[in-house]
Amino acid sequence: MSSLEGDRVRGRIRDAGPRTYAWLGLIALGLLIGAYGALSTLIEGTTVLGLSDQVPWGVLISTYVFFALLSTGICIGVTSLSSVFGMKTFDPLVKRGVLLSLLTLAAGGLVIMAGLGQPFRAIPQMLLSPNPSAPMWWMIVLYSAYGGALVAEFYLLDRAEKPSQRLTLAVGIVALVAPILAGGMLGAIFGTAEARPYYGGIFASVYLLVTAVFSGVALLTAVTIAERRLTDATASAVDETLLTGTLAKYLGVLAGVTLLLTAFRHVYGLVATNEALALAHEHMLFGAHGVWALGVGVGLGMVVPFALLSLPRTRTVGGVFTASVLALVGLFASRLEFVLGGQVVALTNDPSHQFPLVSYAPSAAEIAIVVFGFALFALLYTGGRLVFDLDEHPDHGATEMTHPNSAATTEVTDDD
């Protein structure tokens, strides 16, 4: 960072109002809560988690899936459309999208590592004892390659002067292909569990990739709208019609497709001849978990956003923001529904275990680690927003000539 950039960052911090300090205080509280969960698992191991041999995957796995697919969805659904396919409509969102993709991937990785109990033992084993026959090994490799591509892509956007078009395209292709394959491997981890038909076999990869795009576009849209309201630079760089027109309709289609896929998955499960599969869907939708799995995951997270984005009178900036936030809340619940649903039916009628249904409730340590993941993501993005100009277009030279607000944007950003 140059001295000029350092002065600019310090100026932004000095000029920050009470709202910014309150936001940083909330993040600090989240990190403090998260420290309790991380230290508890590090000291006492996984016994502090609400898991058992009947429910080995809990909210930490679903939170990891949520963050990882957020990252995947932003890249597949928005940034690659500009960097790989040349759709300049999304240029104002690319730099912010790449940073969000990188930070959500990092947050997801740290959440799952914190839940391992002894991550410092696990990491060396991943490197020293590779297992190429396992989907999880390939997922780690592909997400690592994806993370490296995101770092390179952001460097080219922020630091490189007139980068080679071939290099930019090559990095963009890696950042597109790697998360698609990694998302497929993530789905394969669930889908290859033959004793857990709830995960849907090969359908798991398709379902997770489609919902990944929905969640990624929703996050990028919500963050952009929030920043557009808070900063003049983003308001100048991102036109309102992009949010209420292109992105709103895009999100509406994704909400509709996600709703159809979810309905198909549940209807298929409810009428399945496999009694365990039918029981799992019935319990998740109409049993103890139905309030959040069906009400929040499907109702608030899919039906309401689809309705808001389908009606022209509610397709306003506020309506699109509301739909995006609700979609994120609903998809977070849907990730837990997906992970937990495959485990609620007991596999054996063992007198020492629960049968026929298994109960699960996240422990305080698990909830604390989830809070830590969100707080860490918020902190990293807030810092990134202070250091980098996220309203800069991918083609720096072309932006100065063709974007009418570029000069005004730079001036506001420098004085922000």
GROMACS .gro file of C-alpha atoms in nm:
model
  416
    1MET     CA    1   0.000   0.000   0.000
    2SER     CA    2   0.145   0.339  -0.100
    3SER     CA    3   0.163   0.635   0.137
    4LEU     CA    4  -0.113   0.807  -0.061
    5GLU     CA    5  -0.340   0.505  -0.023
    6GLY     CA    6  -0.251   0.482   0.346
    7ASP     CA    7  -0.347   0.846   0.397
    8ARG     CA    8  -0.674   0.784   0.215
    9VAL     CA    9  -0.758   0.486   0.437
   10ARG     CA   10  -0.672   0.680   0.753
   11GLY     CA   11  -0.887   0.966   0.630
   12ARG     CA   12  -1.181   0.734   0.576
   13ILE     CA   13  -1.144   0.594   0.927
   14ARG     CA   14  -1.125   0.944   1.077
   15ASP     CA   15  -1.432   1.053   0.882
   16ALA     CA   16  -1.633   0.749   0.984
   17GLY     CA   17  -1.950   0.843   1.165
   18PRO     CA   18  -2.120   0.685   1.467
   19ARG     CA   19  -2.293   0.434   1.243
   20THR     CA   20  -1.957   0.293   1.132
   21TYR     CA   21  -1.827   0.268   1.487
   22ALA     CA   22  -2.148   0.093   1.594
   23TRP     CA   23  -2.101  -0.154   1.306
   24LEU     CA   24  -1.741  -0.222   1.412
   25GLY     CA   25  -1.855  -0.268   1.771
   26LEU     CA   26  -2.111  -0.526   1.658
   27ILE     CA   27  -1.840  -0.709   1.464
   28ALA     CA   28  -1.612  -0.706   1.769
   29LEU     CA   29  -1.891  -0.856   1.979
   30GLY     CA   30  -1.940  -1.130   1.719
   31LEU     CA   31  -1.570  -1.211   1.718
   32LEU     CA   32  -1.566  -1.224   2.097
   33ILE     CA   33  -1.857  -1.469   2.097
   34GLY     CA   34  -1.686  -1.669   1.825
   35ALA     CA   35  -1.363  -1.686   2.024
   36TYR     CA   36  -1.553  -1.875   2.295
   37GLY     CA   37  -1.668  -2.141   2.048
   38ALA     CA   38  -1.332  -2.175   1.876
   39LEU     CA   39  -1.138  -2.201   2.203
   40SER     CA   40  -1.391  -2.448   2.345
   41THR     CA   41  -1.345  -2.689   2.055
   42LEU     CA   42  -0.969  -2.637   2.054
   43ILE     CA   43  -0.937  -2.715   2.425
   44GLU     CA   44  -1.211  -2.975   2.479
   45GLY     CA   45  -1.245  -3.116   2.128
   46THR     CA   46  -1.564  -3.197   1.942
   47THR     CA   47  -1.739  -3.313   2.261
   48VAL     CA   48  -1.865  -2.954   2.303
   49LEU     CA   49  -2.056  -2.981   1.974
   50GLY     CA   50  -2.413  -3.105   1.961
   51LEU     CA   51  -2.320  -3.398   1.739
   52SER     CA   52  -2.343  -3.773   1.787
   53ASP     CA   53  -2.266  -4.090   1.595
   54GLN     CA   54  -2.621  -4.066   1.457
   55VAL     CA   55  -2.589  -3.699   1.358
   56PRO     CA   56  -2.224  -3.643   1.264
   57TRP     CA   57  -2.301  -3.333   1.051
   58GLY     CA   58  -2.460  -3.027   1.207
   59VAL     CA   59  -2.490  -2.652   1.168
   60LEU     CA   60  -2.115  -2.605   1.112
   61ILE     CA   61  -2.131  -2.820   0.799
   62SER     CA   62  -2.440  -2.637   0.673
   63THR     CA   63  -2.275  -2.300   0.744
   64TYR     CA   64  -1.966  -2.407   0.553
   65VAL     CA   65  -2.188  -2.516   0.262
   66PHE     CA   66  -2.370  -2.181   0.282
   67PHE     CA   67  -2.049  -1.976   0.260
   68ALA     CA   68  -1.879  -2.197   0.001
   69LEU     CA   69  -2.181  -2.188  -0.228
   70LEU     CA   70  -2.217  -1.812  -0.180
   71SER     CA   71  -1.865  -1.778  -0.318
   72THR     CA   72  -1.937  -2.021  -0.601
   73GLY     CA   73  -2.264  -1.851  -0.691
   74ILE     CA   74  -2.119  -1.500  -0.712
   75CYS     CA   75  -1.850  -1.615  -0.953
   76ILE     CA   76  -2.071  -1.835  -1.171
   77GLY     CA   77  -2.371  -1.604  -1.164
   78VAL     CA   78  -2.215  -1.258  -1.203
   79THR     CA   79  -1.840  -1.200  -1.221
   80SER     CA   80  -1.767  -1.465  -1.484
   81LEU     CA   81  -2.037  -1.318  -1.709
   82SER     CA   82  -1.819  -1.008  -1.734
   83SER     CA   83  -1.466  -1.152  -1.712
   84VAL     CA   84  -1.520  -1.458  -1.934
   85PHE     CA   85  -1.822  -1.382  -2.151
   86GLY     CA   86  -1.772  -1.007  -2.187
   87MET     CA   87  -2.115  -0.897  -2.058
   88LYS     CA   88  -2.031  -0.536  -1.969
   89THR     CA   89  -2.368  -0.491  -1.798
   90PHE     CA   90  -2.217  -0.650  -1.488
   91ASP     CA   91  -1.887  -0.457  -1.497
   92PRO     CA   92  -1.980  -0.229  -1.202
   93LEU     CA   93  -2.025  -0.539  -0.984
   94VAL     CA   94  -1.717  -0.739  -1.080
   95LYS     CA   95  -1.454  -0.608  -0.840
   96ARG     CA   96  -1.691  -0.615  -0.544
   97GLY     CA   97  -1.805  -0.961  -0.649
   98VAL     CA   98  -1.453  -1.103  -0.667
   99LEU     CA   99  -1.372  -0.973  -0.318
  100LEU     CA  100  -1.699  -1.111  -0.180
  101SER     CA  101  -1.626  -1.447  -0.342
  102LEU     CA  102  -1.282  -1.461  -0.185
  103LEU     CA  103  -1.399  -1.360   0.162
  104THR     CA  104  -1.702  -1.591   0.176
  105LEU     CA  105  -1.477  -1.879   0.072
  106ALA     CA  106  -1.234  -1.787   0.350
  107ALA     CA  107  -1.512  -1.753   0.608
  108GLY     CA  108  -1.654  -2.094   0.518
  109GLY     CA  109  -1.313  -2.257   0.541
  110LEU     CA  110  -1.242  -2.105   0.882
  111VAL     CA  111  -1.583  -2.213   1.016
  112ILE     CA  112  -1.527  -2.575   0.920
  113MET     CA  113  -1.169  -2.571   1.048
  114ALA     CA  114  -1.282  -2.428   1.382
  115GLY     CA  115  -1.529  -2.714   1.413
  116LEU     CA  116  -1.268  -2.985   1.362
  117GLY     CA  117  -1.152  -2.961   1.721
  118GLN     CA  118  -0.783  -2.999   1.632
  119PRO     CA  119  -0.741  -2.827   1.293
  120PHE     CA  120  -0.363  -2.808   1.329
  121ARG     CA  121  -0.351  -3.186   1.315
  122ALA     CA  122  -0.599  -3.214   1.029
  123ILE     CA  123  -0.429  -2.971   0.789
  124PRO     CA  124  -0.096  -3.160   0.764
  125GLN     CA  125  -0.281  -3.488   0.711
  126MET     CA  126  -0.468  -3.339   0.415
  127LEU     CA  127  -0.133  -3.266   0.254
  128LEU     CA  128   0.063  -3.573   0.362
  129SER     CA  129  -0.209  -3.833   0.311
  130PRO     CA  130  -0.401  -3.736  -0.006
  131ASN     CA  131  -0.686  -3.958  -0.122
  132PRO     CA  132  -0.768  -3.883  -0.488
  133SER     CA  133  -1.051  -4.138  -0.484
  134ALA     CA  134  -1.248  -3.928  -0.234
  135PRO     CA  135  -1.477  -3.643  -0.351
  136MET     CA  136  -1.380  -3.446  -0.040
  137TRP     CA  137  -1.013  -3.446  -0.143
  138TRP     CA  138  -1.102  -3.314  -0.487
  139MET     CA  139  -1.330  -3.052  -0.334
  140ILE     CA  140  -1.043  -2.922  -0.121
  141VAL     CA  141  -0.806  -2.917  -0.418
  142LEU     CA  142  -1.055  -2.743  -0.646
  143TYR     CA  143  -1.158  -2.485  -0.388
  144SER     CA  144  -0.787  -2.415  -0.323
  145ALA     CA  145  -0.732  -2.359  -0.695
  146TYR     CA  146  -1.043  -2.142  -0.702
  147GLY     CA  147  -0.917  -1.933  -0.410
  148GLY     CA  148  -0.583  -1.882  -0.586
  149ALA     CA  149  -0.764  -1.775  -0.904
  150LEU     CA  150  -0.972  -1.524  -0.707
  151VAL     CA  151  -0.658  -1.371  -0.555
  152ALA     CA  152  -0.502  -1.344  -0.901
  153GLU     CA  153  -0.820  -1.200  -1.050
  154PHE     CA  154  -0.848  -0.935  -0.779
  155TYR     CA  155  -0.482  -0.844  -0.824
  156LEU     CA  156  -0.536  -0.794  -1.195
  157LEU     CA  157  -0.841  -0.577  -1.124
  158ASP     CA  158  -0.681  -0.366  -0.853
  159ARG     CA  159  -0.307  -0.349  -0.914
  160ALA     CA  160  -0.215  -0.447  -1.268
  161GLU     CA  161  -0.197  -0.169  -1.525
  162LYS     CA  162  -0.342  -0.280  -1.859
  163PRO     CA  163  -0.317  -0.654  -1.786
  164SER     CA  164  -0.292  -0.898  -2.075
  165GLN     CA  165  -0.635  -0.991  -2.206
  166ARG     CA  166  -0.524  -1.352  -2.246
  167LEU     CA  167  -0.405  -1.367  -1.886
  168THR     CA  168  -0.724  -1.203  -1.760
  169LEU     CA  169  -0.937  -1.448  -1.959
  170ALA     CA  170  -0.733  -1.748  -1.843
  171VAL     CA  171  -0.766  -1.649  -1.477
  172GLY     CA  172  -1.138  -1.585  -1.528
  173ILE     CA  173  -1.188  -1.929  -1.683
  174VAL     CA  174  -1.013  -2.098  -1.389
  175ALA     CA  175  -1.227  -1.892  -1.150
  176LEU     CA  176  -1.535  -2.016  -1.337
  177VAL     CA  177  -1.453  -2.383  -1.396
  178ALA     CA  178  -1.294  -2.460  -1.058
  179PRO     CA  179  -1.598  -2.362  -0.845
  180ILE     CA  180  -1.835  -2.547  -1.078
  181LEU     CA  181  -1.631  -2.864  -1.035
  182ALA     CA  182  -1.583  -2.799  -0.662
  183GLY     CA  183  -1.957  -2.747  -0.619
  184GLY     CA  184  -2.015  -3.072  -0.803
  185MET     CA  185  -1.776  -3.249  -0.569
  186LEU     CA  186  -1.952  -3.092  -0.271
  187GLY     CA  187  -2.278  -3.236  -0.401
  188ALA     CA  188  -2.108  -3.571  -0.462
  189ILE     CA  189  -2.004  -3.588  -0.096
  190PHE     CA  190  -2.371  -3.587  -0.004
  191GLY     CA  191  -2.499  -3.773  -0.310
  192THR     CA  192  -2.266  -4.071  -0.276
  193ALA     CA  193  -2.396  -4.147   0.074
  194GLU     CA  194  -2.624  -4.428  -0.046
  195ALA     CA  195  -2.766  -4.486   0.301
  196ARG     CA  196  -2.892  -4.124   0.298
  197PRO     CA  197  -3.138  -4.104   0.004
  198TYR     CA  198  -3.259  -3.763   0.126
  199TYR     CA  199  -2.957  -3.606  -0.042
  200GLY     CA  200  -3.091  -3.712  -0.380
  201GLY     CA  201  -2.796  -3.891  -0.543
  202ILE     CA  202  -2.667  -3.710  -0.851
  203PHE     CA  203  -2.947  -3.454  -0.811
  204ALA     CA  204  -2.760  -3.310  -0.511
  205SER     CA  205  -2.492  -3.149  -0.731
  206VAL     CA  206  -2.749  -2.984  -0.960
  207TYR     CA  207  -2.957  -2.860  -0.668
  208LEU     CA  208  -2.657  -2.716  -0.484
  209LEU     CA  209  -2.517  -2.541  -0.792
  210VAL     CA  210  -2.849  -2.378  -0.884
  211THR     CA  211  -2.911  -2.260  -0.530
  212ALA     CA  212  -2.549  -2.141  -0.516
  213VAL     CA  213  -2.612  -1.898  -0.801
  214PHE     CA  214  -2.932  -1.779  -0.634
  215SER     CA  215  -2.756  -1.712  -0.303
  216GLY     CA  216  -2.451  -1.554  -0.465
  217VAL     CA  217  -2.650  -1.310  -0.676
  218ALA     CA  218  -2.865  -1.227  -0.371
  219LEU     CA  219  -2.559  -1.146  -0.156
  220LEU     CA  220  -2.392  -0.930  -0.421
  221THR     CA  221  -2.718  -0.746  -0.484
  222ALA     CA  222  -2.786  -0.683  -0.113
  223VAL     CA  223  -2.432  -0.559  -0.044
  224THR     CA  224  -2.431  -0.333  -0.350
  225ILE     CA  225  -2.766  -0.176  -0.257
  226ALA     CA  226  -2.650  -0.118   0.101
  227GLU     CA  227  -2.328   0.048  -0.014
  228ARG     CA  228  -2.511   0.249  -0.277
  229ARG     CA  229  -2.722   0.400  -0.002
  230LEU     CA  230  -2.426   0.467   0.228
  231THR     CA  231  -2.167   0.602  -0.020
  232ASP     CA  232  -2.188   0.848  -0.307
  233ALA     CA  233  -1.916   0.659  -0.494
  234THR     CA  234  -2.123   0.344  -0.528
  235ALA     CA  235  -2.436   0.546  -0.607
  236SER     CA  236  -2.249   0.705  -0.898
  237ALA     CA  237  -2.092   0.383  -1.022
  238VAL     CA  238  -2.397   0.152  -1.003
  239ASP     CA  239  -2.705   0.271  -1.189
  240GLU     CA  240  -3.042   0.209  -1.025
  241THR     CA  241  -3.175   0.040  -1.339
  242LEU     CA  242  -2.910  -0.232  -1.304
  243LEU     CA  243  -3.054  -0.317  -0.962
  244THR     CA  244  -3.426  -0.283  -1.031
  245GLY     CA  245  -3.406  -0.410  -1.388
  246THR     CA  246  -3.140  -0.664  -1.479
  247LEU     CA  247  -3.055  -0.795  -1.130
  248ALA     CA  248  -3.414  -0.792  -1.005
  249LYS     CA  249  -3.540  -0.998  -1.299
  250TYR     CA  250  -3.237  -1.225  -1.279
  251LEU     CA  251  -3.302  -1.287  -0.909
  252GLY     CA  252  -3.671  -1.342  -0.977
  253VAL     CA  253  -3.594  -1.615  -1.231
  254LEU     CA  254  -3.347  -1.777  -0.991
  255ALA     CA  255  -3.602  -1.763  -0.708
  256GLY     CA  256  -3.859  -1.931  -0.931
  257VAL     CA  257  -3.621  -2.204  -1.048
  258THR     CA  258  -3.502  -2.267  -0.693
  259LEU     CA  259  -3.862  -2.289  -0.572
  260LEU     CA  260  -3.946  -2.541  -0.845
  261LEU     CA  261  -3.639  -2.753  -0.770
  262THR     CA  262  -3.714  -2.747  -0.398
  263ALA     CA  263  -4.079  -2.837  -0.457
  264PHE     CA  264  -3.977  -3.122  -0.688
  265ARG     CA  265  -3.728  -3.253  -0.431
  266HIS     CA  266  -3.981  -3.252  -0.148
  267VAL     CA  267  -4.275  -3.387  -0.350
  268TYR     CA  268  -4.058  -3.666  -0.485
  269GLY     CA  269  -3.947  -3.747  -0.131
  270LEU     CA  270  -4.297  -3.740   0.019
  271VAL     CA  271  -4.439  -3.986  -0.237
  272ALA     CA  272  -4.128  -4.208  -0.249
  273THR     CA  273  -4.170  -4.581  -0.196
  274ASN     CA  274  -3.861  -4.568   0.024
  275GLU     CA  275  -4.015  -4.536   0.371
  276ALA     CA  276  -3.707  -4.378   0.525
  277LEU     CA  277  -3.694  -4.111   0.253
  278ALA     CA  278  -4.065  -4.031   0.287
  279LEU     CA  279  -4.037  -4.016   0.667
  280ALA     CA  280  -3.741  -3.777   0.648
  281HIS     CA  281  -3.922  -3.532   0.418
  282GLU     CA  282  -4.241  -3.554   0.622
  283HIS     CA  283  -4.052  -3.486   0.945
  284MET     CA  284  -3.849  -3.195   0.803
  285LEU     CA  285  -4.153  -3.026   0.647
  286PHE     CA  286  -4.434  -3.100   0.892
  287GLY     CA  287  -4.260  -3.211   1.208
  288ALA     CA  288  -4.054  -3.028   1.469
  289HIS     CA  289  -3.832  -2.865   1.205
  290GLY     CA  290  -4.115  -2.751   0.979
  291VAL     CA  291  -4.137  -2.397   1.120
  292TRP     CA  292  -3.790  -2.301   1.003
  293ALA     CA  293  -3.734  -2.556   0.725
  294LEU     CA  294  -4.062  -2.488   0.544
  295GLY     CA  295  -4.165  -2.151   0.686
  296VAL     CA  296  -3.827  -1.977   0.672
  297GLY     CA  297  -3.643  -2.181   0.412
  298VAL     CA  298  -3.920  -2.204   0.153
  299GLY     CA  299  -4.174  -1.940   0.255
  300LEU     CA  300  -3.957  -1.642   0.346
  301GLY     CA  301  -3.656  -1.749   0.141
  302MET     CA  302  -3.818  -1.840  -0.191
  303VAL     CA  303  -4.191  -1.762  -0.215
  304VAL     CA  304  -4.175  -1.406  -0.077
  305PRO     CA  305  -3.868  -1.303  -0.284
  306PHE     CA  306  -4.027  -1.450  -0.597
  307ALA     CA  307  -4.344  -1.252  -0.532
  308LEU     CA  308  -4.155  -0.927  -0.461
  309LEU     CA  309  -3.943  -0.961  -0.775
  310SER     CA  310  -4.230  -1.066  -1.000
  311LEU     CA  311  -4.449  -0.761  -0.937
  312PRO     CA  312  -4.333  -0.437  -1.107
  313ARG     CA  313  -4.463  -0.221  -0.821
  314THR     CA  314  -4.243  -0.401  -0.565
  315ARG     CA  315  -3.941  -0.426  -0.795
  316THR     CA  316  -3.793  -0.111  -0.640
  317VAL     CA  317  -3.451  -0.071  -0.481
  318GLY     CA  318  -3.606  -0.137  -0.139
  319GLY     CA  319  -3.805  -0.431  -0.269
  320VAL     CA  320  -3.501  -0.589  -0.435
  321PHE     CA  321  -3.295  -0.541  -0.118
  322THR     CA  322  -3.568  -0.701   0.095
  323ALA     CA  323  -3.599  -0.993  -0.146
  324SER     CA  324  -3.221  -1.045  -0.147
  325VAL     CA  325  -3.191  -1.043   0.232
  326LEU     CA  326  -3.488  -1.279   0.273
  327ALA     CA  327  -3.338  -1.512   0.013
  328LEU     CA  328  -3.012  -1.526   0.210
  329VAL     CA  329  -3.192  -1.594   0.538
  330GLY     CA  330  -3.404  -1.862   0.374
  331LEU     CA  331  -3.112  -2.030   0.203
  332PHE     CA  332  -2.916  -2.040   0.528
  333ALA     CA  333  -3.211  -2.230   0.677
  334SER     CA  334  -3.234  -2.448   0.365
  335ARG     CA  335  -2.868  -2.548   0.394
  336LEU     CA  336  -2.931  -2.675   0.747
  337GLU     CA  337  -3.252  -2.848   0.631
  338PHE     CA  338  -3.059  -3.022   0.355
  339VAL     CA  339  -2.773  -3.135   0.580
  340LEU     CA  340  -2.991  -3.239   0.873
  341GLY     CA  341  -3.267  -3.398   0.665
  342GLY     CA  342  -3.039  -3.676   0.549
  343GLN     CA  343  -2.969  -3.779   0.908
  344VAL     CA  344  -3.301  -3.748   1.096
  345VAL     CA  345  -3.404  -4.107   1.018
  346ALA     CA  346  -3.209  -4.360   1.224
  347LEU     CA  347  -3.023  -4.619   1.019
  348THR     CA  348  -3.058  -4.906   1.269
  349ASN     CA  349  -3.301  -5.001   1.544
  350ASP     CA  350  -3.038  -5.010   1.816
  351PRO     CA  351  -3.181  -4.993   2.172
  352SER     CA  352  -2.895  -4.764   2.275
  353HIS     CA  353  -2.982  -4.509   2.005
  354GLN     CA  354  -3.281  -4.298   1.908
  355PHE     CA  355  -3.527  -4.465   1.673
  356PRO     CA  356  -3.693  -4.411   1.426
  357LEU     CA  357  -3.613  -4.038   1.431
  358VAL     CA  358  -3.300  -3.869   1.559
  359SER     CA  359  -3.294  -3.532   1.733
  360TYR     CA  360  -3.033  -3.260   1.695
  361ALA     CA  361  -2.988  -2.917   1.847
  362PRO     CA  362  -2.677  -2.702   1.791
  363SER     CA  363  -2.470  -2.646   2.102
  364ALA     CA  364  -2.363  -2.306   2.232
  365ALA     CA  365  -2.015  -2.365   2.092
  366GLU     CA  366  -2.153  -2.439   1.746
  367ILE     CA  367  -2.369  -2.126   1.747
  368ALA     CA  368  -2.070  -1.922   1.863
  369ILE     CA  369  -1.857  -2.053   1.575
  370VAL     CA  370  -2.133  -1.968   1.327
  371VAL     CA  371  -2.144  -1.614   1.468
  372PHE     CA  372  -1.765  -1.604   1.436
  373GLY     CA  373  -1.788  -1.690   1.066
  374PHE     CA  374  -2.032  -1.409   0.991
  375ALA     CA  375  -1.843  -1.158   1.207
  376LEU     CA  376  -1.511  -1.246   1.043
  377PHE     CA  377  -1.662  -1.209   0.697
  378ALA     CA  378  -1.807  -0.869   0.794
  379LEU     CA  379  -1.474  -0.753   0.936
  380LEU     CA  380  -1.273  -0.859   0.631
  381TYR     CA  381  -1.517  -0.700   0.389
  382THR     CA  382  -1.535  -0.378   0.590
  383GLY     CA  383  -1.155  -0.360   0.586
  384GLY     CA  384  -1.149  -0.437   0.215
  385ARG     CA  385  -1.401  -0.162   0.151
  386LEU     CA  386  -1.172   0.086   0.328
  387VAL     CA  387  -0.857  -0.021   0.144
  388PHE     CA  388  -0.984  -0.084  -0.209
  389ASP     CA  389  -1.195   0.107  -0.457
  390LEU     CA  390  -1.458  -0.156  -0.527
  391ASP     CA  391  -1.650   0.066  -0.769
  392GLU     CA  392  -1.370   0.051  -1.027
  393HIS     CA  393  -1.459  -0.123  -1.353
  394PRO     CA  394  -1.259  -0.422  -1.483
  395ASP     CA  395  -1.121  -0.236  -1.786
  396HIS     CA  396  -0.956   0.062  -1.617
  397GLY     CA  397  -0.871   0.249  -1.933
  398ALA     CA  398  -1.210   0.199  -2.094
  399THR     CA  399  -1.382   0.302  -1.773
  400GLU     CA  400  -1.215   0.643  -1.775
  401MET     CA  401  -1.335   0.706  -2.131
  402THR     CA  402  -1.680   0.551  -2.132
  403HIS     CA  403  -1.815   0.572  -1.779
  404PRO     CA  404  -1.960   0.924  -1.738
  405ASN     CA  405  -1.935   0.923  -1.360
  406SER     CA  406  -1.579   0.787  -1.334
  407ALA     CA  407  -1.421   1.122  -1.246
  408ALA     CA  408  -1.691   1.203  -0.995
  409THR     CA  409  -1.662   0.855  -0.850
  410THR     CA  410  -1.287   0.887  -0.802
  411GLU     CA  411  -1.325   1.224  -0.637
  412VAL     CA  412  -1.588   1.108  -0.393
  413THR     CA  413  -1.394   0.792  -0.314
  414ASP     CA  414  -1.073   0.983  -0.244
  415ASP     CA  415  -1.251   1.221  -0.010
  416ASP     CA  416  -1.470   0.956   0.151
   0.00000   0.00000   0.00000
